[in-house]
Amino acid sequence: MTPTLNPMRRHREHCRHVREQLSDYLDGDLDTAQADAVTRHTRFCPNCRRMLTNLTRTVSGLRALGDSDAATGTSRAHD
Amino acid sequence: MTRAADDDEHLVARAQAGDRDAFDQLAERHSTRLRRVLFRITRDCDAAYDAVQEALLRAWKNIGRFEGRSQFSTWLTRIAINEAYRGLHRPVEEPLELSDHVGERIASWGSRPDEIFETREFLAAIDRALGELPLDYRTAVTLRDVEGLSTAEAAEILGIGERALKSRVHRGRMALRAKLDDYFKSGYV
């Protein structure tokens, strides 16, 4: 008989799988089914949703860092 | 091909024929961006400046070996990153062979003075956290997210596969997110 995975353990496994995909999700590199699965999971899992929100802010901040450099022509290195 | 890449192609052809002025134009066109990238990687103005100078010298000496299989900017960035790594006494991975639907943009974060201050403070926190990342992750995140290169371009510059590049970017982003956790909890952003 196949042992049934404890629901909490199954949830954690799912969380781990989703978290591995978050960058691809943000970059639009997942296929539709995978992206839908991440959307569904983050809608119901508060921890993964918070992680996705904060990862989104982090990536937006990195891009803003590049934008602010480009806008001011800053290289901070002997310009 | 983009207009810039097209212009580069003509200048490269002239430089390969020995036209130093053409190479100087290429150097002028790319050096500010290169210094910016290398500063983010080395976190040292002098090291970034020196690495760019070395890279330009090396590129001029080897311009005849550039075959145009990649864009000139990709080739030059790869040389520059190798020089920066050399300056950091780190062996290079490979000897020199010679969506944007992400979240909110900075403009949408607000225009009130206190919001702008908080945004600047957040960007400074990101910059500090970026400097604390392991070199491989820092370089990958800088090319992909700060410079906005595609996965394919960044992977080509580093001489690694796209899968490896994506893995480094993901690990780097997740590490940054963890470092910025206090900031997020504070409700600043």
Tab-separated table of C-alpha atoms in Angstrom:
chain	number	residue	atom	x	y	z
A	1	MET	CA	0.000	0.000	0.000
A	2	THR	CA	1.345	3.416	-0.934
A	3	PRO	CA	1.775	5.589	2.162
A	4	THR	CA	-0.327	8.744	2.010
A	5	LEU	CA	1.671	11.915	2.447
A	6	ASN	CA	0.732	13.939	5.486
A	7	PRO	CA	-1.306	16.960	4.245
A	8	MET	CA	1.043	19.438	5.949
A	9	ARG	CA	4.054	17.746	4.463
A	10	ARG	CA	2.389	17.694	1.052
A	11	HIS	CA	1.657	21.404	1.381
A	12	ARG	CA	5.295	22.151	2.281
A	13	GLU	CA	6.492	20.116	-0.701
A	14	HIS	CA	4.159	22.100	-2.908
A	15	CYS	CA	5.433	25.377	-1.404
A	16	ARG	CA	9.028	24.345	-2.092
A	17	HIS	CA	8.202	23.479	-5.685
A	18	VAL	CA	6.355	26.766	-6.239
A	19	ARG	CA	9.176	28.819	-4.677
A	20	GLU	CA	11.678	27.257	-7.066
A	21	GLN	CA	9.524	28.541	-9.925
A	22	LEU	CA	8.957	32.109	-8.721
A	23	SER	CA	11.682	33.724	-10.843
A	24	ASP	CA	10.511	31.932	-13.975
A	25	TYR	CA	6.963	32.984	-13.089
A	26	LEU	CA	7.986	36.643	-12.828
A	27	ASP	CA	9.994	36.429	-16.042
A	28	GLY	CA	7.095	34.858	-17.924
A	29	ASP	CA	9.146	31.719	-18.613
A	30	LEU	CA	6.580	29.170	-17.392
A	31	ASP	CA	4.048	27.556	-19.675
A	32	THR	CA	0.389	28.392	-19.073
A	33	ALA	CA	-0.372	25.354	-16.923
A	34	GLN	CA	2.670	25.921	-14.693
A	35	ALA	CA	1.951	29.635	-14.358
A	36	ASP	CA	-1.691	28.913	-13.475
A	37	ALA	CA	-0.545	26.473	-10.792
A	38	VAL	CA	1.714	29.143	-9.234
A	39	THR	CA	-1.094	31.732	-9.392
A	40	ARG	CA	-3.508	29.308	-7.720
A	41	HIS	CA	-1.071	28.325	-4.994
A	42	THR	CA	-0.031	31.881	-4.132
A	43	ARG	CA	-3.672	32.899	-3.955
A	44	PHE	CA	-4.264	30.466	-1.109
A	45	CYS	CA	-0.857	30.156	0.593
A	46	PRO	CA	-0.057	33.350	2.571
A	47	ASN	CA	3.639	32.517	3.004
A	48	CYS	CA	4.253	31.912	-0.690
A	49	ARG	CA	2.138	34.950	-1.575
A	50	ARG	CA	4.285	37.130	0.699
A	51	MET	CA	7.419	35.629	-0.821
A	52	LEU	CA	6.160	36.369	-4.343
A	53	THR	CA	5.209	39.937	-3.377
A	54	ASN	CA	8.605	40.610	-1.829
A	55	LEU	CA	10.463	38.971	-4.700
A	56	THR	CA	8.493	41.161	-7.121
A	57	ARG	CA	9.475	44.254	-5.104
A	58	THR	CA	13.095	43.129	-5.081
A	59	VAL	CA	13.219	42.649	-8.857
A	60	SER	CA	11.387	45.939	-9.438
A	61	GLY	CA	13.917	47.636	-7.162
A	62	LEU	CA	16.853	46.124	-9.072
A	63	ARG	CA	15.388	47.398	-12.337
A	64	ALA	CA	14.779	50.805	-10.793
A	65	LEU	CA	18.440	50.810	-9.710
A	66	GLY	CA	19.437	50.296	-13.348
A	67	ASP	CA	16.929	52.914	-14.533
A	68	SER	CA	18.232	55.483	-12.060
A	69	ASP	CA	21.819	54.799	-13.157
A	70	ALA	CA	20.906	55.145	-16.812
A	71	ALA	CA	18.809	58.280	-16.217
A	72	THR	CA	21.620	60.097	-14.423
A	73	GLY	CA	24.420	58.556	-16.490
A	74	THR	CA	25.863	57.398	-13.197
A	75	SER	CA	28.600	54.852	-13.104
A	76	ARG	CA	30.162	56.113	-9.882
A	77	ALA	CA	33.426	55.063	-11.433
A	78	HIS	CA	35.433	58.022	-12.685
A	79	ASP	CA	32.619	59.547	-14.709
B	1	MET	CA	19.399	43.992	-35.481
B	2	THR	CA	19.088	47.184	-33.459
B	3	ARG	CA	20.323	50.498	-34.782
B	4	ALA	CA	23.093	50.564	-32.141
B	5	ALA	CA	24.227	47.056	-33.053
B	6	ASP	CA	24.127	48.012	-36.728
B	7	ASP	CA	26.281	51.076	-36.045
B	8	ASP	CA	28.640	48.939	-33.969
B	9	GLU	CA	29.009	46.565	-36.890
B	10	HIS	CA	30.243	49.332	-39.181
B	11	LEU	CA	32.617	50.696	-36.582
B	12	VAL	CA	33.955	47.212	-35.857
B	13	ALA	CA	34.619	46.651	-39.561
B	14	ARG	CA	36.573	49.911	-39.714
B	15	ALA	CA	38.439	49.091	-36.493
B	16	GLN	CA	39.368	45.682	-37.879
B	17	ALA	CA	40.870	47.479	-40.858
B	18	GLY	CA	43.090	49.382	-38.401
B	19	ASP	CA	41.012	52.527	-37.917
B	20	ARG	CA	41.799	53.628	-34.352
B	21	ASP	CA	39.232	56.445	-34.445
B	22	ALA	CA	36.501	53.914	-35.133
B	23	PHE	CA	37.594	51.865	-32.137
B	24	ASP	CA	37.690	55.000	-29.970
B	25	GLN	CA	34.074	55.657	-30.952
B	26	LEU	CA	33.160	52.125	-29.923
B	27	ALA	CA	34.997	52.587	-26.633
B	28	GLU	CA	33.245	55.861	-25.937
B	29	ARG	CA	29.884	54.344	-26.764
B	30	HIS	CA	30.262	51.404	-24.372
B	31	SER	CA	32.619	52.484	-21.583
B	32	THR	CA	30.091	54.235	-19.310
B	33	ARG	CA	27.821	51.196	-19.313
B	34	LEU	CA	30.790	48.896	-18.735
B	35	ARG	CA	32.057	50.958	-15.786
B	36	ARG	CA	28.556	50.848	-14.305
B	37	VAL	CA	28.334	47.058	-14.659
B	38	LEU	CA	31.833	46.480	-13.304
B	39	PHE	CA	31.282	48.807	-10.378
B	40	ARG	CA	28.219	46.801	-9.376
B	41	ILE	CA	30.317	43.632	-9.537
B	42	THR	CA	33.560	44.857	-7.939
B	43	ARG	CA	32.035	47.539	-5.643
B	44	ASP	CA	35.265	49.467	-6.222
B	45	CYS	CA	35.463	52.542	-8.488
B	46	ASP	CA	39.183	52.183	-9.181
B	47	ALA	CA	38.952	48.462	-9.875
B	48	ALA	CA	36.036	49.051	-12.265
B	49	TYR	CA	37.887	51.843	-14.056
B	50	ASP	CA	41.085	49.793	-14.367
B	51	ALA	CA	39.223	46.711	-15.593
B	52	VAL	CA	37.457	48.732	-18.296
B	53	GLN	CA	40.758	50.230	-19.473
B	54	GLU	CA	42.358	46.773	-19.576
B	55	ALA	CA	39.349	45.372	-21.396
B	56	LEU	CA	39.431	48.104	-24.039
B	57	LEU	CA	43.143	47.545	-24.584
B	58	ARG	CA	42.613	43.805	-24.895
B	59	ALA	CA	39.662	44.309	-27.226
B	60	TRP	CA	41.684	46.623	-29.479
B	61	LYS	CA	44.550	44.110	-29.634
B	62	ASN	CA	42.118	41.284	-30.448
B	63	ILE	CA	39.601	43.099	-32.609
B	64	GLY	CA	40.828	41.102	-35.601
B	65	ARG	CA	39.668	37.927	-33.867
B	66	PHE	CA	36.124	39.169	-33.330
B	67	GLU	CA	34.070	37.158	-35.816
B	68	GLY	CA	30.695	38.791	-35.268
B	69	ARG	CA	29.056	35.632	-34.009
B	70	SER	CA	27.767	37.643	-31.058
B	71	GLN	CA	27.102	41.350	-30.785
B	72	PHE	CA	30.171	43.496	-30.184
B	73	SER	CA	28.695	44.726	-26.865
B	74	THR	CA	28.349	41.114	-25.672
B	75	TRP	CA	31.927	40.299	-26.638
B	76	LEU	CA	33.278	43.448	-24.989
B	77	THR	CA	31.249	42.942	-21.799
B	78	ARG	CA	32.575	39.418	-21.521
B	79	ILE	CA	36.153	40.653	-21.807
B	80	ALA	CA	35.460	43.360	-19.221
B	81	ILE	CA	33.924	40.938	-16.712
B	82	ASN	CA	36.869	38.591	-17.159
B	83	GLU	CA	39.202	41.510	-16.432
B	84	ALA	CA	37.186	42.448	-13.350
B	85	TYR	CA	37.308	38.853	-12.101
B	86	ARG	CA	41.040	38.790	-12.730
B	87	GLY	CA	41.342	41.928	-10.606
B	88	LEU	CA	39.415	40.192	-7.852
B	89	HIS	CA	41.897	37.289	-8.075
B	90	ARG	CA	39.141	34.952	-9.058
B	91	PRO	CA	39.710	32.352	-11.764
B	92	VAL	CA	37.425	32.955	-14.710
B	93	GLU	CA	34.966	30.196	-15.548
B	94	GLU	CA	36.193	29.903	-19.063
B	95	PRO	CA	39.371	31.368	-20.527
B	96	LEU	CA	38.744	34.247	-22.867
B	97	GLU	CA	38.360	32.666	-26.251
B	98	LEU	CA	38.715	35.354	-27.949
B	99	SER	CA	9.540	40.052	-18.999
B	100	ASP	CA	8.987	42.407	-18.281
B	101	HIS	CA	5.673	42.233	-16.660
B	102	VAL	CA	7.292	42.423	-13.268
B	103	GLY	CA	5.478	44.373	-10.619
B	104	GLU	CA	5.361	48.049	-10.251
B	105	ARG	CA	7.861	50.439	-11.757
B	106	ILE	CA	9.546	53.079	-9.671
B	107	ALA	CA	7.392	55.838	-11.198
B	108	SER	CA	4.307	54.217	-9.774
B	109	TRP	CA	5.722	54.055	-6.274
B	110	GLY	CA	4.707	57.605	-5.562
B	111	SER	CA	5.772	61.167	-6.044
B	112	ARG	CA	5.396	62.650	-2.581
B	113	PRO	CA	8.739	63.761	-1.098
B	114	ASP	CA	8.507	61.229	1.740
B	115	GLU	CA	7.725	58.450	-0.737
B	116	ILE	CA	10.662	59.465	-2.919
B	117	PHE	CA	12.933	59.442	0.128
B	118	GLU	CA	11.666	56.006	1.106
B	119	THR	CA	12.190	54.772	-2.443
B	120	ARG	CA	15.739	56.124	-2.483
B	121	GLU	CA	16.381	54.518	0.854
B	122	PHE	CA	15.008	51.242	-0.493
B	123	LEU	CA	17.225	51.439	-3.583
B	124	ALA	CA	20.235	52.114	-1.364
B	125	ALA	CA	19.302	49.056	0.714
B	126	ILE	CA	19.044	46.935	-2.446
B	127	ASP	CA	22.405	48.214	-3.654
B	128	ARG	CA	24.032	47.333	-0.315
B	129	ALA	CA	22.442	43.881	-0.310
B	130	LEU	CA	23.568	43.304	-3.904
B	131	GLY	CA	27.141	44.036	-2.853
B	132	GLU	CA	26.925	41.315	-0.209
B	133	LEU	CA	25.884	38.563	-2.626
B	134	PRO	CA	28.396	35.907	-3.698
B	135	LEU	CA	30.187	37.036	-6.865
B	136	ASP	CA	28.468	34.576	-9.230
B	137	TYR	CA	25.006	35.608	-8.095
B	138	ARG	CA	25.905	39.315	-8.024
B	139	THR	CA	27.168	39.218	-11.601
B	140	ALA	CA	24.157	37.288	-12.909
B	141	VAL	CA	21.622	39.546	-11.150
B	142	THR	CA	23.474	42.690	-12.269
B	143	LEU	CA	23.400	41.657	-15.918
B	144	ARG	CA	19.844	40.300	-15.913
B	145	ASP	CA	17.965	42.677	-13.616
B	146	VAL	CA	19.984	45.872	-13.187
B	147	GLU	CA	21.213	46.064	-16.791
B	148	GLY	CA	18.060	44.456	-18.161
B	149	LEU	CA	19.772	41.963	-20.484
B	150	SER	CA	17.862	38.914	-21.660
B	151	THR	CA	18.669	35.500	-20.212
B	152	ALA	CA	20.316	34.535	-23.508
B	153	GLU	CA	22.512	37.658	-23.619
B	154	ALA	CA	23.613	37.365	-19.988
B	155	ALA	CA	24.371	33.657	-20.393
B	156	GLU	CA	26.423	34.327	-23.517
B	157	ILE	CA	28.449	37.037	-21.778
B	158	LEU	CA	29.267	34.692	-18.891
B	159	GLY	CA	29.908	31.713	-21.152
B	160	ILE	CA	27.368	29.537	-19.343
B	161	GLY	CA	24.094	27.878	-20.356
B	162	GLU	CA	20.747	29.620	-19.965
B	163	ARG	CA	19.642	27.111	-17.346
B	164	ALA	CA	22.709	27.840	-15.203
B	165	LEU	CA	22.183	31.580	-15.624
B	166	LYS	CA	18.536	31.302	-14.563
B	167	SER	CA	19.538	29.293	-11.529
B	168	ARG	CA	22.078	31.934	-10.444
B	169	VAL	CA	19.580	34.740	-11.003
B	170	HIS	CA	16.904	32.940	-8.988
B	171	ARG	CA	19.259	32.151	-6.092
B	172	GLY	CA	20.554	35.728	-6.149
B	173	ARG	CA	17.062	37.240	-6.159
B	174	MET	CA	15.906	34.973	-3.336
B	175	ALA	CA	18.991	35.852	-1.266
B	176	LEU	CA	18.338	39.564	-1.833
B	177	ARG	CA	14.708	39.150	-0.861
B	178	ALA	CA	15.798	37.484	2.376
B	179	LYS	CA	18.343	40.252	3.088
B	180	LEU	CA	15.637	42.876	2.545
B	181	ASP	CA	13.150	41.123	4.781
B	182	ASP	CA	13.402	43.707	7.578
B	183	TYR	CA	12.779	46.415	5.031
B	184	PHE	CA	9.642	44.727	3.777
B	185	LYS	CA	8.395	44.129	7.319
B	186	SER	CA	8.847	47.816	8.110
B	187	GLY	CA	6.187	48.585	5.510
B	188	TYR	CA	8.441	51.053	3.665
B	189	VAL	CA	7.776	49.416	0.326
